[in-house]
Coordinates of C-alpha atoms in Angstrom, one line a residue:
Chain A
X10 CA -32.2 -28.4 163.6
X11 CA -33.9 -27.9 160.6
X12 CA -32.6 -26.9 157.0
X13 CA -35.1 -25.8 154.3
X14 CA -34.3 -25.4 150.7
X15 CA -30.4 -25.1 151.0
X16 CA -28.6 -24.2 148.1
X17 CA -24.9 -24.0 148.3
X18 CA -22.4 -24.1 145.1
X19 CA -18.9 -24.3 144.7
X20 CA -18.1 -22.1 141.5
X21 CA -19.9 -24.7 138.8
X22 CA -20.1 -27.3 141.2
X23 CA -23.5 -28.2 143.1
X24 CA -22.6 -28.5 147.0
X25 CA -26.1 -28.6 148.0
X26 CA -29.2 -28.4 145.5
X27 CA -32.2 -27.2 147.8
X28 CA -31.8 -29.7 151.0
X29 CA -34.2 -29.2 153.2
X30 CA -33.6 -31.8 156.4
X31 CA -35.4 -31.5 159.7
X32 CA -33.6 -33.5 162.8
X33 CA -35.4 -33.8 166.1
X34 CA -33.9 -33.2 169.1
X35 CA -32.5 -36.0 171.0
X36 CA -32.2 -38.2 167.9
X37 CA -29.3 -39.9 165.5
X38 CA -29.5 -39.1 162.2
X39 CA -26.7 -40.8 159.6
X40 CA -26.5 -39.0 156.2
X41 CA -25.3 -41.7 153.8
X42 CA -24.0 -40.9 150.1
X43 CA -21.2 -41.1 147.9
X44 CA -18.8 -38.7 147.9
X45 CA -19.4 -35.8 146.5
X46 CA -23.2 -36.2 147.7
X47 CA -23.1 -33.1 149.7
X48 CA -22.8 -34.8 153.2
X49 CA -20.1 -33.0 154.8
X50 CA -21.1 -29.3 153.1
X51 CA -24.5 -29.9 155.1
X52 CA -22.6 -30.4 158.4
X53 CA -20.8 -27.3 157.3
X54 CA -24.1 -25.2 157.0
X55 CA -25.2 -26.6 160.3
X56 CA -22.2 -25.1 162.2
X57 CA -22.4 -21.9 160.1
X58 CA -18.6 -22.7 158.8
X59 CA -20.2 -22.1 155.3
X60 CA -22.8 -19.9 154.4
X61 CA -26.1 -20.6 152.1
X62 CA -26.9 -19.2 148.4
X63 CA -30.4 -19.7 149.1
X64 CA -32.5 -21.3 152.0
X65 CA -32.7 -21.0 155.7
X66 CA -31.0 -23.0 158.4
X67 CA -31.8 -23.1 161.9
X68 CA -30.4 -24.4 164.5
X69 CA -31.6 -24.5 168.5
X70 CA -33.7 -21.7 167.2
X71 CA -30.8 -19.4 165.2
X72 CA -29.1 -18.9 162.4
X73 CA -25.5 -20.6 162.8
X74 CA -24.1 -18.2 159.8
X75 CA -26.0 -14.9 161.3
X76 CA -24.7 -13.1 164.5
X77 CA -25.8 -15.4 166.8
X78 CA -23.6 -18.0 164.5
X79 CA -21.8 -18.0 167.9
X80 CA -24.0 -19.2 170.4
X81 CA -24.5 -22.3 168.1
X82 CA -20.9 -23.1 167.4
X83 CA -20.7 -23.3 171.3
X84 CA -23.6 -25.7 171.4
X85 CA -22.0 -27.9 168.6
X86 CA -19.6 -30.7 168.7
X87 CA -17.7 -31.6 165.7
X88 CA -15.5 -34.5 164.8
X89 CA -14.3 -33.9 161.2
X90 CA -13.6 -36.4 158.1
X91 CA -9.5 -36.0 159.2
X92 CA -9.3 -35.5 162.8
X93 CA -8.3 -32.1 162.7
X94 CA -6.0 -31.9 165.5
X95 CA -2.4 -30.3 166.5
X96 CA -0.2 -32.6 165.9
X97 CA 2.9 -31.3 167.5
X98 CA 1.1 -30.8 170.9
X99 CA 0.0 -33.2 172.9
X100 CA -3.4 -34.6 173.5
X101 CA -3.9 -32.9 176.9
X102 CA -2.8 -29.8 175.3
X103 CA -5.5 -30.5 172.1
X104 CA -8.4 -30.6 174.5
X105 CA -6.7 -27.4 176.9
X106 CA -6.5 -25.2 173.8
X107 CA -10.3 -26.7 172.8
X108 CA -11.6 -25.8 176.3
X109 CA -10.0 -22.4 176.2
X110 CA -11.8 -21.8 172.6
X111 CA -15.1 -23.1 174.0
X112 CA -14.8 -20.5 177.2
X113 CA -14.0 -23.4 179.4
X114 CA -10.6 -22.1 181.0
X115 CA -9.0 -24.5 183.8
X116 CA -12.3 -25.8 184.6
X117 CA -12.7 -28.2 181.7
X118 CA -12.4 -31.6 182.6
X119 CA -9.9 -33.0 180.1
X120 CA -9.3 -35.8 181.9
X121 CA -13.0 -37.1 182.4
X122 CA -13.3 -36.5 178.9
X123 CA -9.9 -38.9 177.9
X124 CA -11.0 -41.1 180.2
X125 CA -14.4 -41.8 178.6
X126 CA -12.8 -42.5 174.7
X127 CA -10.1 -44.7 176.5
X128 CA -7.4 -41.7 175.1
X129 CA -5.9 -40.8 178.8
X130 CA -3.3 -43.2 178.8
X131 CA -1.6 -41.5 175.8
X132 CA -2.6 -38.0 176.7
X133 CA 0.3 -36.9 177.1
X134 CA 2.1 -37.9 174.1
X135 CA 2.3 -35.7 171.2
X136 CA -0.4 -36.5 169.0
X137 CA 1.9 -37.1 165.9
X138 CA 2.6 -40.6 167.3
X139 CA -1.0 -41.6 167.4
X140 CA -2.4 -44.3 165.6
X141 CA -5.7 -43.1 163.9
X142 CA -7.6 -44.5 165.5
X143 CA -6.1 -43.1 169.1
X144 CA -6.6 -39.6 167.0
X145 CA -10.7 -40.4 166.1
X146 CA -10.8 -41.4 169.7
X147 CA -9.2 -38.0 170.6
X148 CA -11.6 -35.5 168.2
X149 CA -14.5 -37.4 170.0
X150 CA -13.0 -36.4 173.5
X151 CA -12.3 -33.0 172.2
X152 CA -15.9 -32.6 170.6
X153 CA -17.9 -33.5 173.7
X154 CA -15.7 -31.5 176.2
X155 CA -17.8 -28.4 176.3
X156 CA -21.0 -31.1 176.4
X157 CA -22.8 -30.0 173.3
X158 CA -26.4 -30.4 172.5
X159 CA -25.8 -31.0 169.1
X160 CA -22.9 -33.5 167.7
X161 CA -21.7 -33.6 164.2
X162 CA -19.8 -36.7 163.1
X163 CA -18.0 -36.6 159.4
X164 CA -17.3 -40.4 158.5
X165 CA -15.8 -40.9 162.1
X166 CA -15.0 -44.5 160.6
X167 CA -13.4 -43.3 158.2
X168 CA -9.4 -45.0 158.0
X169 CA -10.1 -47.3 161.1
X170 CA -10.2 -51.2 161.2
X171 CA -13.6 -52.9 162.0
X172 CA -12.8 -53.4 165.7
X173 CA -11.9 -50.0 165.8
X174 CA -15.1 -48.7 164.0
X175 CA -17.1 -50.7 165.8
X176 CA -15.4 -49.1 168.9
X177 CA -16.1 -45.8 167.9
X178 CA -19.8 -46.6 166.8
X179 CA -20.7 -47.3 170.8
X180 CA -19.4 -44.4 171.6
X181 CA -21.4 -42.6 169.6
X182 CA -24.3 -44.8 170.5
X183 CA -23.3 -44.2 174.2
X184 CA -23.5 -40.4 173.3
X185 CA -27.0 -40.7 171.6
X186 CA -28.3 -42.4 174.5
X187 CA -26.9 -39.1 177.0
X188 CA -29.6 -37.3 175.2
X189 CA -27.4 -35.8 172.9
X190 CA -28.7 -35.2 169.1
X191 CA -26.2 -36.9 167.0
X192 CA -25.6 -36.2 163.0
X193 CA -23.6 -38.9 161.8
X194 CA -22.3 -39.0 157.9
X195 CA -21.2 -41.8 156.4
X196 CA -20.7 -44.0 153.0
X197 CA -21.5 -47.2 154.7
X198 CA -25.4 -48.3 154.8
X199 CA -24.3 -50.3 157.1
X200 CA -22.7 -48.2 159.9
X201 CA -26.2 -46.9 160.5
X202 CA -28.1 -50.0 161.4
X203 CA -28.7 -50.0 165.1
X204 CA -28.0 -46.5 165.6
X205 CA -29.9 -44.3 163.8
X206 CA -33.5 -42.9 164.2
X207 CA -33.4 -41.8 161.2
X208 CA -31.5 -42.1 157.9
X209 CA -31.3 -39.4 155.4
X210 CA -30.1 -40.9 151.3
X211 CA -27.8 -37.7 149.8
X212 CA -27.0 -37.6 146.3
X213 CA -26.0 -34.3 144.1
X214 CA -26.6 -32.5 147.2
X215 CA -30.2 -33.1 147.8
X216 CA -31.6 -35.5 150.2
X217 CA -33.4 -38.4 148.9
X218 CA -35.3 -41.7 150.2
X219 CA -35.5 -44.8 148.1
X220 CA -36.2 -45.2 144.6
X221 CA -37.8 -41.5 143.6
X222 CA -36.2 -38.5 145.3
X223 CA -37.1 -36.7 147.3
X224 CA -36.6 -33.8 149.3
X225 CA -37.6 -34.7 152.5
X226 CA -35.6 -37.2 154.8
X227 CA -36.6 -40.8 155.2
X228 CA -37.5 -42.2 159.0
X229 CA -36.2 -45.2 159.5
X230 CA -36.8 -47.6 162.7
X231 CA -33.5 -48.4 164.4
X232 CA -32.4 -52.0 163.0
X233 CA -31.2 -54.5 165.4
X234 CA -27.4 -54.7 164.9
X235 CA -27.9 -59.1 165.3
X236 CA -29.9 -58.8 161.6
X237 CA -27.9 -59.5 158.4
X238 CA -25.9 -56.7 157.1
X239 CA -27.8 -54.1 155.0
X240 CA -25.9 -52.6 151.8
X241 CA -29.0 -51.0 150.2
X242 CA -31.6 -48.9 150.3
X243 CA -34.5 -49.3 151.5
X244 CA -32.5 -51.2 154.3
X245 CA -33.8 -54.9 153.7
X246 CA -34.2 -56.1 157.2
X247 CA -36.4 -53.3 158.1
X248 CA -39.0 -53.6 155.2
Chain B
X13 CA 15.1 -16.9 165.2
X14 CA 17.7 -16.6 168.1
X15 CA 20.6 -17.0 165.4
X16 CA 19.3 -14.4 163.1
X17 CA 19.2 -11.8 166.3
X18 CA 22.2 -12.3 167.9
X19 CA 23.9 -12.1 164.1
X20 CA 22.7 -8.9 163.8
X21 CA 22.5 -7.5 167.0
X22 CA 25.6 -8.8 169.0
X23 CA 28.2 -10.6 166.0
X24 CA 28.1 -8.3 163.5
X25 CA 28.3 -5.1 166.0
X26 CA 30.6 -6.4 168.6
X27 CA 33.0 -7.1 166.0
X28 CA 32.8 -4.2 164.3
X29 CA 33.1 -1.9 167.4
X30 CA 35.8 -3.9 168.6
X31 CA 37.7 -3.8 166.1
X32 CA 37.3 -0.3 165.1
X33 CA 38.0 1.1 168.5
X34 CA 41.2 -1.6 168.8
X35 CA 42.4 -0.4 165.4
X36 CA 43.0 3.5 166.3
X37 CA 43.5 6.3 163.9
X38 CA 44.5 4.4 161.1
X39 CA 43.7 6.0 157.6
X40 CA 41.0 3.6 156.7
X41 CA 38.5 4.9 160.4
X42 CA 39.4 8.3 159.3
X43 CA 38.6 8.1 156.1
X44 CA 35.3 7.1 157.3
X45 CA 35.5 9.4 159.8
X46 CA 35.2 11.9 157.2
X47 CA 32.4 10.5 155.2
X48 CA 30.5 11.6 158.8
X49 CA 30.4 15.0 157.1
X50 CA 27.7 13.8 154.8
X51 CA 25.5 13.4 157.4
X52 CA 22.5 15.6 158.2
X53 CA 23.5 18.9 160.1
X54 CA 22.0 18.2 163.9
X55 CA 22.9 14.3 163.1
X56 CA 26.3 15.8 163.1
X57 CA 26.3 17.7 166.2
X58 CA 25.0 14.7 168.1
X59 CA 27.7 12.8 167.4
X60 CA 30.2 12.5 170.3
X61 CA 34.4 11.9 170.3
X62 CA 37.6 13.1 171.1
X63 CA 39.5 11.2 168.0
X64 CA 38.1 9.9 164.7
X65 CA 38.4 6.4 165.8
X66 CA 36.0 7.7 168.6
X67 CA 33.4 9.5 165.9
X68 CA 33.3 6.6 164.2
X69 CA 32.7 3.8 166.2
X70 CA 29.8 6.4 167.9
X71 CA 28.5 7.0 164.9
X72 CA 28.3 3.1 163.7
X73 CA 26.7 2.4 167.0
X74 CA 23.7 4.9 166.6
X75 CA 23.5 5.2 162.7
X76 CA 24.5 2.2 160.9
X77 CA 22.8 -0.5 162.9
X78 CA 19.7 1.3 163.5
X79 CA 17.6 -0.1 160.2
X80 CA 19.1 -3.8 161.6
X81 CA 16.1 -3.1 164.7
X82 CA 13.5 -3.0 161.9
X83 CA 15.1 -5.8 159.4
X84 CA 15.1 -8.5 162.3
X85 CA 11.5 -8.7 163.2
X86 CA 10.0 -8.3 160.1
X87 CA 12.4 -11.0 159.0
X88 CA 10.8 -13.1 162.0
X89 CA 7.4 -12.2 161.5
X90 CA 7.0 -12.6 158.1
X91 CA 8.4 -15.8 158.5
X92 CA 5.9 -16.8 161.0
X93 CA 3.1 -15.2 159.9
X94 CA 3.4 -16.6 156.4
X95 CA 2.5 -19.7 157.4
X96 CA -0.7 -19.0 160.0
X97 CA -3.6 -18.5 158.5
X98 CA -2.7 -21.3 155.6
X99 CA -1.0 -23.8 157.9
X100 CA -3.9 -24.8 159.6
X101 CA -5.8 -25.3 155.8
X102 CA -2.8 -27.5 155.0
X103 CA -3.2 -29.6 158.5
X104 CA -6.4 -29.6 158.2
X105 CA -6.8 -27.9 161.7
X106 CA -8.7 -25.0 159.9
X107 CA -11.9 -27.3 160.1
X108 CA -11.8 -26.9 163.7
X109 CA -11.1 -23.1 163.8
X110 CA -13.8 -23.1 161.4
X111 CA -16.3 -24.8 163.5
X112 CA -15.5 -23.3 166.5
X113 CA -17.3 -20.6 168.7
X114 CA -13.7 -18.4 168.0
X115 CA -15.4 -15.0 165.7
X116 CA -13.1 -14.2 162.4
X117 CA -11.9 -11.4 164.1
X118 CA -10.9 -13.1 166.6
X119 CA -9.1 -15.7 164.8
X120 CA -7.1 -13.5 163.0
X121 CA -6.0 -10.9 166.2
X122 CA -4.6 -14.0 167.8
X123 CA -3.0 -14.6 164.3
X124 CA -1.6 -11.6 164.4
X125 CA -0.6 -11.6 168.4
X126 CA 0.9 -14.7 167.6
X127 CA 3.4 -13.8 164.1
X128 CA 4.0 -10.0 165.9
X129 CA 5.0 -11.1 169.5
X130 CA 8.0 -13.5 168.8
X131 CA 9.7 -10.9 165.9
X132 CA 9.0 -7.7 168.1
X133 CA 10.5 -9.6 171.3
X134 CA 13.1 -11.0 169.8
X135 CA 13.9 -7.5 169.1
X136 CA 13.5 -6.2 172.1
X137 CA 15.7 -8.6 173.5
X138 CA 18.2 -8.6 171.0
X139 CA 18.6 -4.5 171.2
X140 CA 18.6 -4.9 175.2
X141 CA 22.0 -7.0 174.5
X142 CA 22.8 -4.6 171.6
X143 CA 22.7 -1.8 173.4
X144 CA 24.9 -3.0 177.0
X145 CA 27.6 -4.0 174.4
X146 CA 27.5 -0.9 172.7
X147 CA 27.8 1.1 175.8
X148 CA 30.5 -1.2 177.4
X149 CA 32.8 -0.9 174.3
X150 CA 32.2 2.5 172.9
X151 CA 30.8 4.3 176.1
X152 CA 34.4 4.3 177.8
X153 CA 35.8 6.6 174.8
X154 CA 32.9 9.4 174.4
X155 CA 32.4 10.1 178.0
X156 CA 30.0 7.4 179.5
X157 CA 27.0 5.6 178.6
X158 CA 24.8 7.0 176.0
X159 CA 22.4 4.2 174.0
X160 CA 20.0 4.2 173.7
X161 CA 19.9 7.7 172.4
X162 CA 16.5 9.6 172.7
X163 CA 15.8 8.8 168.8
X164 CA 16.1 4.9 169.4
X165 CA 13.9 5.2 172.1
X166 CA 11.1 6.5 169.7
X167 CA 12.3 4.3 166.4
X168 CA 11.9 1.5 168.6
X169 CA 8.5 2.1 170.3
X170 CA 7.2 3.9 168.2
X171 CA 7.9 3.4 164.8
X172 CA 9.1 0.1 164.5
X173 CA 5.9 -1.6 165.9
X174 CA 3.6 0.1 162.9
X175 CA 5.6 -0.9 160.2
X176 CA 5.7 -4.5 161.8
X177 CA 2.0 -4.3 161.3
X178 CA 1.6 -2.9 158.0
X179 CA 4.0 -6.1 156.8
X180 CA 1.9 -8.4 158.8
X181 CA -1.2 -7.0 157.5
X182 CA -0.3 -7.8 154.1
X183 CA 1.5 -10.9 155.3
X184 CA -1.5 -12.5 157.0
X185 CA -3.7 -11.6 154.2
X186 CA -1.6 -13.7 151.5
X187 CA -1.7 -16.6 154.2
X188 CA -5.4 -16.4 154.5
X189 CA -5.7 -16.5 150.8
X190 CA -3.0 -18.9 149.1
X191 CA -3.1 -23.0 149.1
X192 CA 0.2 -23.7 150.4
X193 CA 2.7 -22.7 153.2
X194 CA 5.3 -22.8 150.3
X195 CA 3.4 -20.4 148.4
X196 CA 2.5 -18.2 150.9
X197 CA 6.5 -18.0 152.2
X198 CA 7.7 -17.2 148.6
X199 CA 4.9 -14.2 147.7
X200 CA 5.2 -12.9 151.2
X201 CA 8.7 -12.5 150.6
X202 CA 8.5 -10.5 147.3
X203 CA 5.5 -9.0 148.7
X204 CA 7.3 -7.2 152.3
X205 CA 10.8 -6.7 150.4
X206 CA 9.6 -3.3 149.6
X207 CA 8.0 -3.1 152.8
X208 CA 11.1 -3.5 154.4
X209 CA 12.9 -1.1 151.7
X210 CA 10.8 1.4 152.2
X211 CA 10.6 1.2 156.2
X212 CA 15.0 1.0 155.6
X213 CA 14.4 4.5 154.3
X214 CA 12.1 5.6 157.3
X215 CA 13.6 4.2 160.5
X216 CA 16.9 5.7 159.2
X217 CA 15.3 9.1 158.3
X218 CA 13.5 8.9 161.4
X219 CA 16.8 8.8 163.4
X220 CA 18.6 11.0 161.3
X221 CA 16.6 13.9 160.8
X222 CA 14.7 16.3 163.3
X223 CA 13.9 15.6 166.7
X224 CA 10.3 15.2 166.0
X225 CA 10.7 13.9 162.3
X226 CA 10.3 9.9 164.4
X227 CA 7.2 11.0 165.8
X228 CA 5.7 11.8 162.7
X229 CA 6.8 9.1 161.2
X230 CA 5.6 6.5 163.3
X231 CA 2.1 8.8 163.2
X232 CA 1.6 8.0 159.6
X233 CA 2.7 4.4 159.8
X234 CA 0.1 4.1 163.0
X235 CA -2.7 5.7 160.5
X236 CA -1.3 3.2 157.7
X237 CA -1.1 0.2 160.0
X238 CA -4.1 0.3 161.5
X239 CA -6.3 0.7 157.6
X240 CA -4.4 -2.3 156.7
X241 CA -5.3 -4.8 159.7
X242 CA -8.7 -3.6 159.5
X243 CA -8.7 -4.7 155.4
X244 CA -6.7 -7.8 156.5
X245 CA -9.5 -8.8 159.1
X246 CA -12.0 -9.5 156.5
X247 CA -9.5 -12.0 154.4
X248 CA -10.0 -13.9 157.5
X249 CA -13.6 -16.4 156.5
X250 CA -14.9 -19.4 157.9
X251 CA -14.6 -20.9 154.3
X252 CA -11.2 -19.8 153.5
X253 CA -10.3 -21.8 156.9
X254 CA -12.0 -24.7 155.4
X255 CA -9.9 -24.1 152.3
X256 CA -12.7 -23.0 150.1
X257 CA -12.0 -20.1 148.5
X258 CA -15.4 -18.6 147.7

C-alpha cells in the first residue's frame, strides 16, 4: 500500500497535507496523532471511501478511488472509530448482511468468525444490548469475515477498559501474525509497543518522525511489551 | 403503515359504501347523485345503476377513492425513504457502506428497492381488500362484480408506480444530502406535497378521461421517473455516506 503526496481538504480545513506513506505487505503499522492529525482521513483514502485533491494512492497494485476501487474494498477489512454496526439486528444478522455485501452468500462462516473474537455466545442478541466492548469485538468479526489482505483499525481501543484493550490488541496481534497487513490508528504511543513494525507520527495531516518532520514514515523495531511504558516519541525503550 | 392502509382503503370506504347503499334514495345521495352530471362525458356512461343510491355508491367506488391508491404509498415511502440514505450517517453505519465493495449505484438502487417495495405493497394489498369489499357491497346493486374497472388496472400498474419514483427520486436525494433524519422528514414533506398534488390531479384525470388518456400518462411520468433516479444516483457518494459533504 503506498500513498505519495496525498492532499485532501475539507473546505478550509487541512485533512491530509501531502502524506506520502509506504506499508509493506505482511506488516503492522500504528498511525499515532492527535486528533485532528489526519489518521482516520488516511484510512479513508486507503479504502477509496474519500477521494484525493492531489497525489496517488495504491493499493495491492490499484487505485481504491478509480474503477477498480472495488476489487480493493473487497480485499480490505475495516473496523471504524464507532463500531459501525446495525443495532436493531442482531449480531448473526450484522455479519449475514456483511457477507452478503462482500459476495459471500450462505457460505460465510459467521460462526467461525464469532467464535474467534469470543462474540458467539451473544450472536444472537440484538446488538443494541451490547456492551462496547462486545460491539469492537463484533466489527473485528465482521472485518475479517471475507479474510482480507489488508486490515484497517480506527482507534479499536477506543471506549474500552484496559483488560478489554488489551483483549482486543492480541487479536489484532493474532491477526498480524496470519499474515495479514494490519494499519492500526491510535492516540496512544503506547498501544503500539509490541505490535507494530512500524510506527508512522501524524500531525496536520502529514506524517512525521521525531523531532523534524518529515514526510516519510519512521521504522521502528517491535518493542517488547515487558519494557516500561513509552508515552513519547522517539519511543524510549527502543533508542 | 398497516393503520394508514386499512384507514384508507377498508374504514373510510366500507363505511361510506355501507352506509350510502343502507341509506336509499334519500335527498342528500341524490343530490349527489346529480353532481354525477359534472363528470366527464364517457366517465358518465361508465357509470352503472338502476337508482341514484346505486349511481352513487358506484361512482364513489371507482372515482372518489381512486387518488387514495396514489396518497397511501407515497405517504409510506416518503416516510421511509426519508430516512435511508441519512440514517445510516446519523448511526454511523454509513462508514461501513462507505468502505464496502457495495458500488454507489448500487447502494442507492437497494435504497430505493427498499423505501418503494413496502409503500407500493402495502398498496397492493390494501386495494386487493379495497376492491373484494367494494364488489361485495356495491356489486350486488349494479349487476355483479365490476372493480377493478379496466382504468384502475392501468392507474395502478402503470401510473402509480412512476410517480412513486419521481417522489422517491427527490426523496432519496434530500436524504443523501441533509444531516439529520429530522431534517430530511420535514423537507421531504414540503418537498413531495406538490408531488402528490400534482399526481392527485393525474391519477384522477387518468381515470376520468379517455381510454388511453392513463397510458399516456403513466408514459410521461415513466420518461420523468426514470431522468430523476438517474440525477438522484449521483447524490449517492462515498463521502456523503461518511457525512462529509464535499
Amino acid at each position: 500500500m503506498e500513498l505519495a503526496g496525498v492532499r485532501r481538504m475539507f473546505g478550509p480545513a487541512t485533512g491530509l497535507a501531502d502524506l506520502s506513506l509506504s506499508v509493506p505487505a505482511g506488516s503492522v503499522t500504528v498511525l499515532v496523532g492527535p486528533n485532528g492529525a489526519g489518521k482516520t482521513t488516511t484510512l479513508r483514502v486507503i479504502t477509496g471511501a474519500l477521494r484525493t485533491e492531489a497525489g496517488t494512492a495504491r493499493v495491492f497494485g490499484l487505485d481504491p478511488a478509480g474503477p477498480e476501487g472495488e476489487k480493493v474494498r473487497r480485499r480490505c477489512g475495516v473496523v471504524a472509530a464507532k463500531p459501525a454496526l446495525y443495532d436493531r439486528l442482531t449480531g448473526r444478522d450484522n455479519l449475514r448482511y456483511a457477507a452478503e455485501l462482500f459476495g459471500l452468500g450462505r457460505k460465510a462462516s459467521v460462526d467461525d468468525a464469532a467464535d474467534r473474537f469470543g462474540i458467539h455466545q451473544a450472536l444472537d442478541l440484538k446488538v443494541g444490548g451490547y456492551s462496547t466492548g462486545m460491539k469492537t469485538r463484533l466489527a473485528l468479526a465482521r472485518a475479517v469475515l471475507h479474510d482480507p489482505g489488508l486490515l484497517l483499525l480506527d482507534e479499536p481501543t477506543s471506549g474500552l477498559d484496559p483488560e478489554s484493550s488489551h483483549a482486543v490488541l492480541e487479536l489484532v496481534d493474532g491477526m498480524a501474525a496470519d499474515g495479514k497487513t494490519v494499519v492500526m490508528c491510535t492516540h496512544l504511543l503506547l498501544e503500539a509497543e509490541g505490535l507494530a513494525d512500524e510506527v508512522v507520527m501524524m500531525e496536520d495531516g502529514v506524517a512525521g518522525c521525531g523531532p523534524s518532520p518529515a514526510t516519510t514514515s519512521c521504522s521502528w523495531p517491535r518493542v517488547p511489551t515487558s519494557g516500561p511504558p513509552c508515552w513519547s516519541w522517539p519511543p524510549c525503550s527502543s533508542s | 403503515m398497516l393503520v394508514l392502509a386499512a384507514l384508507f382503503f377498508v374504514v373510510i370506504p366500507v363505511i361510506l359504501l355501507l352506509t350510502i347503499t343502507n341509506l336509499g334514495d334519500v335527498p342528500t345521495v341524490a343530490k349527489v347523485s346529480a353532481a354525477l352530471e359534472l363528470l366527464p362525458q364517457k366517465a358518465q356512461e361508465a357509470v352503472r345503476g338502476a337508482t341514484a343510491a346505486d349511481r352513487t355508491t358506484y361512482a364513489l367506488a371507482v372515482y372518489l377513492f381512486a387518488p387514495l391508491a396514489v396518497i397511501v404509498p407515497m405517504t409510506i415511502s416518503t416516510a421511509v425513504g426519508a430516512n435511508t440514505l441519512v440514517g445510516e450517517k446519523e448511526k454511523g453505519t454509513g462508514e461501513f457502506l462507505a468502505h464496502s465493495p457495495a458500488s454507489e449505484r448500487e447502494i442507492y438502487l437497494g435504497k430505493l428497492i427498499a423505501s418503494l417495495l413496502p409503500g407500493y405493497l402495502t398498496t397492493l394489498v390494501g386495494f386487493g381488500i379495497y376492491s373484494l369489499a367494494v364488489n361485495i357491497i356495491v356489486g350486488p346493486h349494479v349487476g355483479g362484480w365490476f372493480f377493478p374497472t379496466q382504468a384502475w388496472w392501468v392507474l395502478m400498474l402503470w401510473v402509480v408506480p412512476p410517480f412513486l419514483a419521481i417522489t422517491l427520486s427527490v426523496v432519496l436525494r434530500l436524504s443523501a444530502r441533509v444531516k439529520s433524519a429530522a431534517a430530511a422528514q420535514q423537507a421531504s414533506g414540503l418537498v413531495t406535497l406538490p408531488l402528490i398534488v400534482l399526481s392527485y390531479g393525474q391519477s384522477t384525470g387518468a381515470l376520468l378521461g379517455a381510454s388511453r388518456s392513463g397510458l399516456v400518462v403513466g408514459a410521461i411520468a415513466w420518461t420523468v421517473a426514470g431522468l430523476g433516479l438517474m440525477r438522484g444516483a449521483k447524490a449517492v457518494t462515498r463521502a456523503r455516506l461518511l457525512g462529509i459533504d464535499t
